[in-house]
XYZ file of C-alpha atoms in Angstrom:
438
model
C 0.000 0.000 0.000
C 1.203 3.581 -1.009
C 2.004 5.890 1.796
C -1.014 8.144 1.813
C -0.309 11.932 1.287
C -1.353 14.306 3.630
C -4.135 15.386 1.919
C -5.276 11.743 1.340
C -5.272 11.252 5.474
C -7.000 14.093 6.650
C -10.095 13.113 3.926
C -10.092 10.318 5.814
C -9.750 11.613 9.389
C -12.567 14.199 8.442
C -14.552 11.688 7.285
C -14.273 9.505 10.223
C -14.988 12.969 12.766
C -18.304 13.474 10.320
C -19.558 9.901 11.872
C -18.917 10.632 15.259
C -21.346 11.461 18.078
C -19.208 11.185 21.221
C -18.240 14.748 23.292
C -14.804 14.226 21.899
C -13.351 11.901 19.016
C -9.681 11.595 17.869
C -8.444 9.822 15.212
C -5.282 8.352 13.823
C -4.131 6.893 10.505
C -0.967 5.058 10.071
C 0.591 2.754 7.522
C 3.034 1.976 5.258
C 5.824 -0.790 4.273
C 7.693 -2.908 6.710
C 10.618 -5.449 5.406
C 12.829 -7.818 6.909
C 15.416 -10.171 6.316
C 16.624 -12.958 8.931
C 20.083 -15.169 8.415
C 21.402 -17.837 10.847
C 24.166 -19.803 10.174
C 25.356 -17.967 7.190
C 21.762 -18.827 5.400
C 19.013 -16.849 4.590
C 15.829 -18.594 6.434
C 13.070 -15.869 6.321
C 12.391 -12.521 4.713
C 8.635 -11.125 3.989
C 6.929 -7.481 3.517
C 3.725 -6.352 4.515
C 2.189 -3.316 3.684
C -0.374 -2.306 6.122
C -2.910 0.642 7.414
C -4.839 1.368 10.760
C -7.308 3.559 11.640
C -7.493 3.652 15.439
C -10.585 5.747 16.820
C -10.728 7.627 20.316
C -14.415 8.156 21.399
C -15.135 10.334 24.798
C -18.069 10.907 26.912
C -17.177 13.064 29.978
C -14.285 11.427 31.363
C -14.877 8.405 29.778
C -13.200 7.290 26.652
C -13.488 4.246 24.124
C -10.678 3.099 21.742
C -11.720 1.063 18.709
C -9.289 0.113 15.198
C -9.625 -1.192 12.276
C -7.779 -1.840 8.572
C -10.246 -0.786 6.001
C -10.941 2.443 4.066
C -14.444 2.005 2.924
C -16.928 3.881 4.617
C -19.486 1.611 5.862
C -16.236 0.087 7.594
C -15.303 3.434 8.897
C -18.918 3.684 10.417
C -18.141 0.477 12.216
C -15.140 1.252 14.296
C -16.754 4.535 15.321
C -19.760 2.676 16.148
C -17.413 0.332 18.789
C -15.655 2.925 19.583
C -18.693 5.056 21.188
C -20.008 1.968 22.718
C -17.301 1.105 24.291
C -16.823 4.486 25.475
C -20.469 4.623 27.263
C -19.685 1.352 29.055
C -16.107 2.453 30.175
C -15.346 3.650 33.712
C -14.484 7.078 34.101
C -10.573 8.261 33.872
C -10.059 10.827 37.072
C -7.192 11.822 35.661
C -8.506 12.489 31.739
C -7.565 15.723 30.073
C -9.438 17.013 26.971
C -8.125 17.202 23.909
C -6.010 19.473 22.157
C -6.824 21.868 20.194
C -4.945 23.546 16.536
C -1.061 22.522 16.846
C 2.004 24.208 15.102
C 3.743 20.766 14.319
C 7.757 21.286 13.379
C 8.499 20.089 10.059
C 11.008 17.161 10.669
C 12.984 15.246 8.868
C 12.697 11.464 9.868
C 12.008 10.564 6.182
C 13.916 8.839 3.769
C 13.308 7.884 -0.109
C 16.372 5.488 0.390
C 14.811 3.841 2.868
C 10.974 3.827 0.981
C 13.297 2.575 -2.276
C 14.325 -0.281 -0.280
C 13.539 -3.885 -2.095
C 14.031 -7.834 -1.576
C 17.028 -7.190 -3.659
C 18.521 -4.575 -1.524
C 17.984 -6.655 1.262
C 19.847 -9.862 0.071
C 22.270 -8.008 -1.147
C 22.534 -6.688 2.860
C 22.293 -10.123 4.036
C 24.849 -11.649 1.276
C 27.551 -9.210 2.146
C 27.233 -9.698 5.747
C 27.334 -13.739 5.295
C 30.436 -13.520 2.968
C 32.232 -11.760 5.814
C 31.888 -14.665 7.985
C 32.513 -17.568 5.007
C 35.715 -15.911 4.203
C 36.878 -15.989 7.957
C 35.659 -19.816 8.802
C 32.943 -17.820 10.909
C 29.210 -18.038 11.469
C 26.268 -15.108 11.029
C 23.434 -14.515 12.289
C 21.663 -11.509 11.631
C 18.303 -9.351 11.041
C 17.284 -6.537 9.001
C 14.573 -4.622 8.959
C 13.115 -1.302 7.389
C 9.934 0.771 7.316
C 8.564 3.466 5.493
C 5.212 5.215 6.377
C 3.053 7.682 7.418
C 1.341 8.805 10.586
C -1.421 11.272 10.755
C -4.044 12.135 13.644
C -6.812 15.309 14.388
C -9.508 15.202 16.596
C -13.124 16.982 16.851
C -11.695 20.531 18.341
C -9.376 21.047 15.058
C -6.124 19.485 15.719
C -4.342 17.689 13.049
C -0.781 16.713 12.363
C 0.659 14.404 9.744
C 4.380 12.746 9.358
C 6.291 10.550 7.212
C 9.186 8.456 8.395
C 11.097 6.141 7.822
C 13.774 3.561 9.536
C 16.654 0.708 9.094
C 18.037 -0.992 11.533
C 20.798 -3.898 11.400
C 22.048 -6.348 13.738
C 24.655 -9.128 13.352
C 26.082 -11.630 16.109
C 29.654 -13.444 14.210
C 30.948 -16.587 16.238
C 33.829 -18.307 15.382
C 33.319 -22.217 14.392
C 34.650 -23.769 18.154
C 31.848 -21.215 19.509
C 34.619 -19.750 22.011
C 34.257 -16.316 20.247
C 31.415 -13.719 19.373
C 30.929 -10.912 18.439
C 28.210 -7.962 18.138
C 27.314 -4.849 16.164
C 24.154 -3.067 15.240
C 23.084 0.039 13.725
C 19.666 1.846 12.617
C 19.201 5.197 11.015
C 16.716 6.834 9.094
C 18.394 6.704 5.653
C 18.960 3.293 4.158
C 22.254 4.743 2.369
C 24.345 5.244 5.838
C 24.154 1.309 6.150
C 26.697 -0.817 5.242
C 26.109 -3.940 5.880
C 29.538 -5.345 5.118
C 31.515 -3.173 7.327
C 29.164 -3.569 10.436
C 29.622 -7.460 10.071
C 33.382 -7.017 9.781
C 33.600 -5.287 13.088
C 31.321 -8.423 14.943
C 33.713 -10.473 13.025
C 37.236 -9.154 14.292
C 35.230 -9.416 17.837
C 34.321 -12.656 17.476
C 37.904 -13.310 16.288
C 39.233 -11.460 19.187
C 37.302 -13.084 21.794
C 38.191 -16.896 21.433
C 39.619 -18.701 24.353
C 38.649 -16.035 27.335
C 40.351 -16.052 30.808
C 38.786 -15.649 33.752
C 39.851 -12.412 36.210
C 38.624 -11.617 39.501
C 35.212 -9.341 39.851
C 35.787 -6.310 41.319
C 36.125 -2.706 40.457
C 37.645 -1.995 37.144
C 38.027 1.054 35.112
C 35.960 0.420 31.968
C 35.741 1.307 28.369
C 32.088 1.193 26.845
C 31.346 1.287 23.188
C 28.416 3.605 22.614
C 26.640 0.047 22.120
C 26.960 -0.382 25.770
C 26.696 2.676 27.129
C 23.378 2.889 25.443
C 22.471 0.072 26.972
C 22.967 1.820 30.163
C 21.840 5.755 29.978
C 18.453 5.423 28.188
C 17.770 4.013 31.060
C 18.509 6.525 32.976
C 17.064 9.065 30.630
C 13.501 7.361 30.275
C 13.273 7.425 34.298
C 13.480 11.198 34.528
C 9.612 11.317 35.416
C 8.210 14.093 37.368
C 5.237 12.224 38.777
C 7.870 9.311 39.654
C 9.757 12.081 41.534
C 7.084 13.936 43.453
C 5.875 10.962 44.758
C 9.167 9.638 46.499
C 9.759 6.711 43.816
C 12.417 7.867 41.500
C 16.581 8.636 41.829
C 15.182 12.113 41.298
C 13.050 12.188 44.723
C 14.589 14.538 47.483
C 14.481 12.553 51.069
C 11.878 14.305 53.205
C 9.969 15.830 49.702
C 10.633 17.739 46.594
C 12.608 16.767 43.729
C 15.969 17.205 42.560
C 15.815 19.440 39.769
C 17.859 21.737 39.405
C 20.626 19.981 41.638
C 24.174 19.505 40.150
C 23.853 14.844 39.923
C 26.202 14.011 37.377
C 29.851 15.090 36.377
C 29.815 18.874 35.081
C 30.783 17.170 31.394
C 27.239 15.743 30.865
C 24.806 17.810 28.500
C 21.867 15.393 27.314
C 19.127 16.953 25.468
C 16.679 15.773 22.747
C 15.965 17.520 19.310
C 13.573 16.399 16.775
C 15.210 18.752 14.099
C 18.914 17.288 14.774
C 20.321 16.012 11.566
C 21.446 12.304 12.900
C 18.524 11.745 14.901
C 15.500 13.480 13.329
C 12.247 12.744 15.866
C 8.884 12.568 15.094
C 7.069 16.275 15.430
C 4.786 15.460 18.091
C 5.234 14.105 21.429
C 3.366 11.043 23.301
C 0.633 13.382 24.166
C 0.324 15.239 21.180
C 2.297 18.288 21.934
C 4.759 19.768 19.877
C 8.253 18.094 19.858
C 10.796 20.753 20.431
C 14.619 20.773 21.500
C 14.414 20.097 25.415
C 17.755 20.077 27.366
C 17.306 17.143 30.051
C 21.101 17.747 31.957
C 22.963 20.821 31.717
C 26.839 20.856 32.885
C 25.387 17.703 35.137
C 22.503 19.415 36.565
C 19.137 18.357 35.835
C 17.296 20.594 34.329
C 13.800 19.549 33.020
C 11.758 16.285 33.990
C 8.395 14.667 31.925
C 5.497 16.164 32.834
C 2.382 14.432 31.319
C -0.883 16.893 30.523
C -2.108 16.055 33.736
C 0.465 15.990 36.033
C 1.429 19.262 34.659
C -1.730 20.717 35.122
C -1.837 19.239 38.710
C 1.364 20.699 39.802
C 0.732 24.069 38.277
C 3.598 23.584 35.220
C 3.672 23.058 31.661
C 3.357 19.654 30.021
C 7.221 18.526 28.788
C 6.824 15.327 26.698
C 9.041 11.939 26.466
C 11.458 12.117 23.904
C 11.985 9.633 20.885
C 15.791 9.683 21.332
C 17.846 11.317 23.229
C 21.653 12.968 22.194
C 24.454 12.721 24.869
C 27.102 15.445 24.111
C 30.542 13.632 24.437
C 34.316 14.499 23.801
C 37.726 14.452 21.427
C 38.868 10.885 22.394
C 38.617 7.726 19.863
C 38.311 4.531 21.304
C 41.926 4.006 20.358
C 42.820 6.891 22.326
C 40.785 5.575 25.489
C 42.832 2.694 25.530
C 45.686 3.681 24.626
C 45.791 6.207 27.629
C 44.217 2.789 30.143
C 47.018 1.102 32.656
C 44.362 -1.521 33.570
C 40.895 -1.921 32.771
C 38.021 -3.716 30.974
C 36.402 -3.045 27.371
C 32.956 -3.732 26.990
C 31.446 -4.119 23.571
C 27.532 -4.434 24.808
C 25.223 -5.299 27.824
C 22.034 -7.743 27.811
C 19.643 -9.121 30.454
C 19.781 -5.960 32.191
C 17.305 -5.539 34.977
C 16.225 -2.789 37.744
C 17.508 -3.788 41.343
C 16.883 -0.089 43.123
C 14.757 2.178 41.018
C 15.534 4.878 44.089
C 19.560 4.739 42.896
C 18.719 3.646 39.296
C 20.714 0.248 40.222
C 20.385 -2.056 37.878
C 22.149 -5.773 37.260
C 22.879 -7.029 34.072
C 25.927 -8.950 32.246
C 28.581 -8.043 29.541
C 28.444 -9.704 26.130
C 29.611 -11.125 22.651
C 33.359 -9.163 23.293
C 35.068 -8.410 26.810
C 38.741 -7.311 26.840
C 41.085 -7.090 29.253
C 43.289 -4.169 28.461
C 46.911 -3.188 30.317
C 49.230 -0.945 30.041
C 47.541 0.810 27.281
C 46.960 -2.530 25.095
C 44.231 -5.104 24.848
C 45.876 -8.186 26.131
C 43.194 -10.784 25.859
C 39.712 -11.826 25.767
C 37.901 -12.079 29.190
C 35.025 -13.977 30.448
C 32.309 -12.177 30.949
C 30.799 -10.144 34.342
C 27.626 -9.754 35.897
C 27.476 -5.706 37.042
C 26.085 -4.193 39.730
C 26.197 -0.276 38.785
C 24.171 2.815 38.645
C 24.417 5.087 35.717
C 23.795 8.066 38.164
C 26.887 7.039 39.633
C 28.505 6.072 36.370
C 28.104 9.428 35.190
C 30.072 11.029 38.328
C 32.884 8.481 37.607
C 33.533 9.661 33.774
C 37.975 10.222 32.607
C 36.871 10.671 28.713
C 34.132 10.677 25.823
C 34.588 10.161 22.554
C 32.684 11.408 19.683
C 28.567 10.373 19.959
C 27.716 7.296 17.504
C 23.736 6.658 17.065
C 23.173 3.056 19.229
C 19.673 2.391 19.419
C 17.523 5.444 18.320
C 20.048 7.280 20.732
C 23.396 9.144 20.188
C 25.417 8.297 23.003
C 29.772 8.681 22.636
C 32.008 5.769 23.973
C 32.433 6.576 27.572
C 35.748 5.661 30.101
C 34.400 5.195 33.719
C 36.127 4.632 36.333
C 35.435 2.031 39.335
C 32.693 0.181 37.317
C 31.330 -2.812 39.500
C 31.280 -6.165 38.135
C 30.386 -8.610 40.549
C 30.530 -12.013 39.337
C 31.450 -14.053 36.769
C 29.774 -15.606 33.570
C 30.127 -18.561 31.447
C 28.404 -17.877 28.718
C 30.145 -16.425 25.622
């Protein structure tokens, strides 16, 4: 199915509002192609595309609200999933905490859409899949990997004039490499917006000279180790701690940004005076969508300043509760970083571990942000400025609040899962335990 022009959506959306009896009605029409392509074992063993469209309807009595979708066009069809949609509103309980909905929006014109991306075919896509598997035949190695890409459309208005429409597009790429003993993997992934910054080859070599790397791993003691963290792994780690920056979480005593005896911490100095994280939905390597999760306007927000915090999510409500203005989630956020390469960071290391990525990661304190996890496909013991050899992996026990007081350098930010975060060197990172599995 074609991605529907603006003009095409809102004939739709207007025609779904003309059905509608309810106090308030929103709608929302989204669609477009998704693709995929899945390798194990250096052999293709699935790839598909769907094209798809959904019209999701919002019906609202008072404070009480019905949500009803569907996947056809025709207007007798349309009629039905208003119908449902108002009857489920009038039997719904009502929502004490339900804000009405917006009115006329100035939307930002952003640029999360690409024609590479919408050009992309099952050609292109075994072509992706071939280079990465040739990689890993040449070296006596084994792939497995997964692409996938979408291009679409997402438009919504509602009964009291508010409409917004966006295209957009993604790619994202992931490839594990082992070696044929299985001692050794490796890991690398990337995803943009514009199909023509992949390359599947090179991301594949890098798992590969991981993999490579990794065979035969030692095991050292747990303890406290001064770490190196590709941006792969410190993503891994400070979305987290950007996606708990909640100000209901923090008035009410449950969040790392709660002040003992009341009050939040905003405005207080947390983090190392090098940390600047902000979002932007008009930034060139990590274009957002132009709304937020409430319908807002997106808009360049700065979450940390020089290490002080200095805004927090406010939904509608709790905004209008505590007397503020709404601040939305972001899609991604962008961590400022420094001059160092990764060569540099180890290079300038006298003892300490490199960690390629995280996995199983899950919260212990959500008071201290602590949270347990283990290291992954590539962990390197580095000394006297050189990686020495592979290590067995850690279970960690660490804080990215206190991570980010323990930073010696930051290289230049790479985009690691719809965030741009740099490689980071902390200091007196806890790993706890150790891990058999590769």
């Amino acid at each position: 199915m074609a991605i529907l022009s603006k003009e095409e959506a809102k004939q739709i959306i207007d025609k779904v509002l003309s059905y509608a009896s309810a106090d308030e009605t929103q709608v929302s029409v989204s669609g477009g192609r998704t693709g995929n392509i899945r390798y194990a074992r250096n052999t293709v063993n699935t790839s598909g595309e769907s094209n798809a469209i959904t019209v999701s309807v919002t019906s609202v009595y008072g404070k009480k609200s019905g949500v009803a979708t569907g996947n056809e066009l025709d207007d007798e069809a349309l009629k039905r999933i208003v119908k449902k949609a108002e009857e489920i509103a009038e039997l719904a309980p009502e929502n004490p905490e339900y804000m009405p909905m917006l009115g006329p929006q100035d939307y930002p014109e952003t640029k999360n859409f690409s024609q590479k991306t919408a050009d992309i075919d099952p050609t292109y896509r075994a072509k992706a899949a071939m280079d990465s598997i040739e990689v890993s035949n040449t070296g006596n190695l084994t792939a497995a990997g997964y692409l996938e890409d979408f291009a679409g459309f997402t438009a919504m208005g509602n009964s009291r004039g508010m409409f917004g429409y966006n295209k957009n597009s993604s790619v994202d790429f992931s490839v594990t490499v082992r070696t044929s003993d299985g001692t050794g993997s490796g890991y690398a992934i990337r995803d943009f917006n514009d199909a023509g910054l992949l390359n599947a080859k090179n991301v594949t070599e890098i798992s590969a000279q991981k993999a490579q790397a990794s065979t035969n791993a030692q095991a050292i003691e747990p303890g406290k180790y001064t770490v190196i963290l590709e941006p792969t792994a410190a993503n891994d780690l400070l979305r987290l701690l950007a996606f708990n920056m909640d100000a209901r979480s923090a008035d009410e005593g449950r969040s790392f940004l709660s002040k003992r005896g009341g009050g939040t911490r905003l405005g207080e100095k947390l983090f190392d005076e090098r940390v600047n994280i902000f979002s932007d939905p008009m930034h060139p390597e990590l274009p957002g969508r132009p709304w937020n999760n409430e319908g807002l306007p997106s808009e360049k927000i700065t979450w940390v300043e020089n290490g002080a915090v200095k805004n927090m999510f406010y939904s509608r409500y709790w905004a209008d509760k505590q007397g503020v203005e709404p601040v939305g989630r972001p899609t991604g956020i962008i961590f400022e970083g420094g001059n160092e390469s990764l060569a540099d960071m180890i290079r300038n290391t006298q003892r300490g571990v490199l960690v390629t990525r995280f996995w199983y990661i899950r919260a212990v304190d959500p008071q201290t942000l602590l949270y347990t996890g283990l290291t992954r496909d590539g962990t390197f013991y580095i000394e006297d400025g050189q990686i020495k050899f592979p290590v067995k992996n850690f279970r960690f026990n660490e804080s990215p609040v206190i991570m980010l007081n323990n930073i010696e350098a930051m290289g230049k930010p790479q985009r690691a899962g719809g965030n741009l975060i740099p490689p980071m060197k902390i200091r007196d990172f806890t790993f706890t335990s150790l891990s058999d599995a590769v």
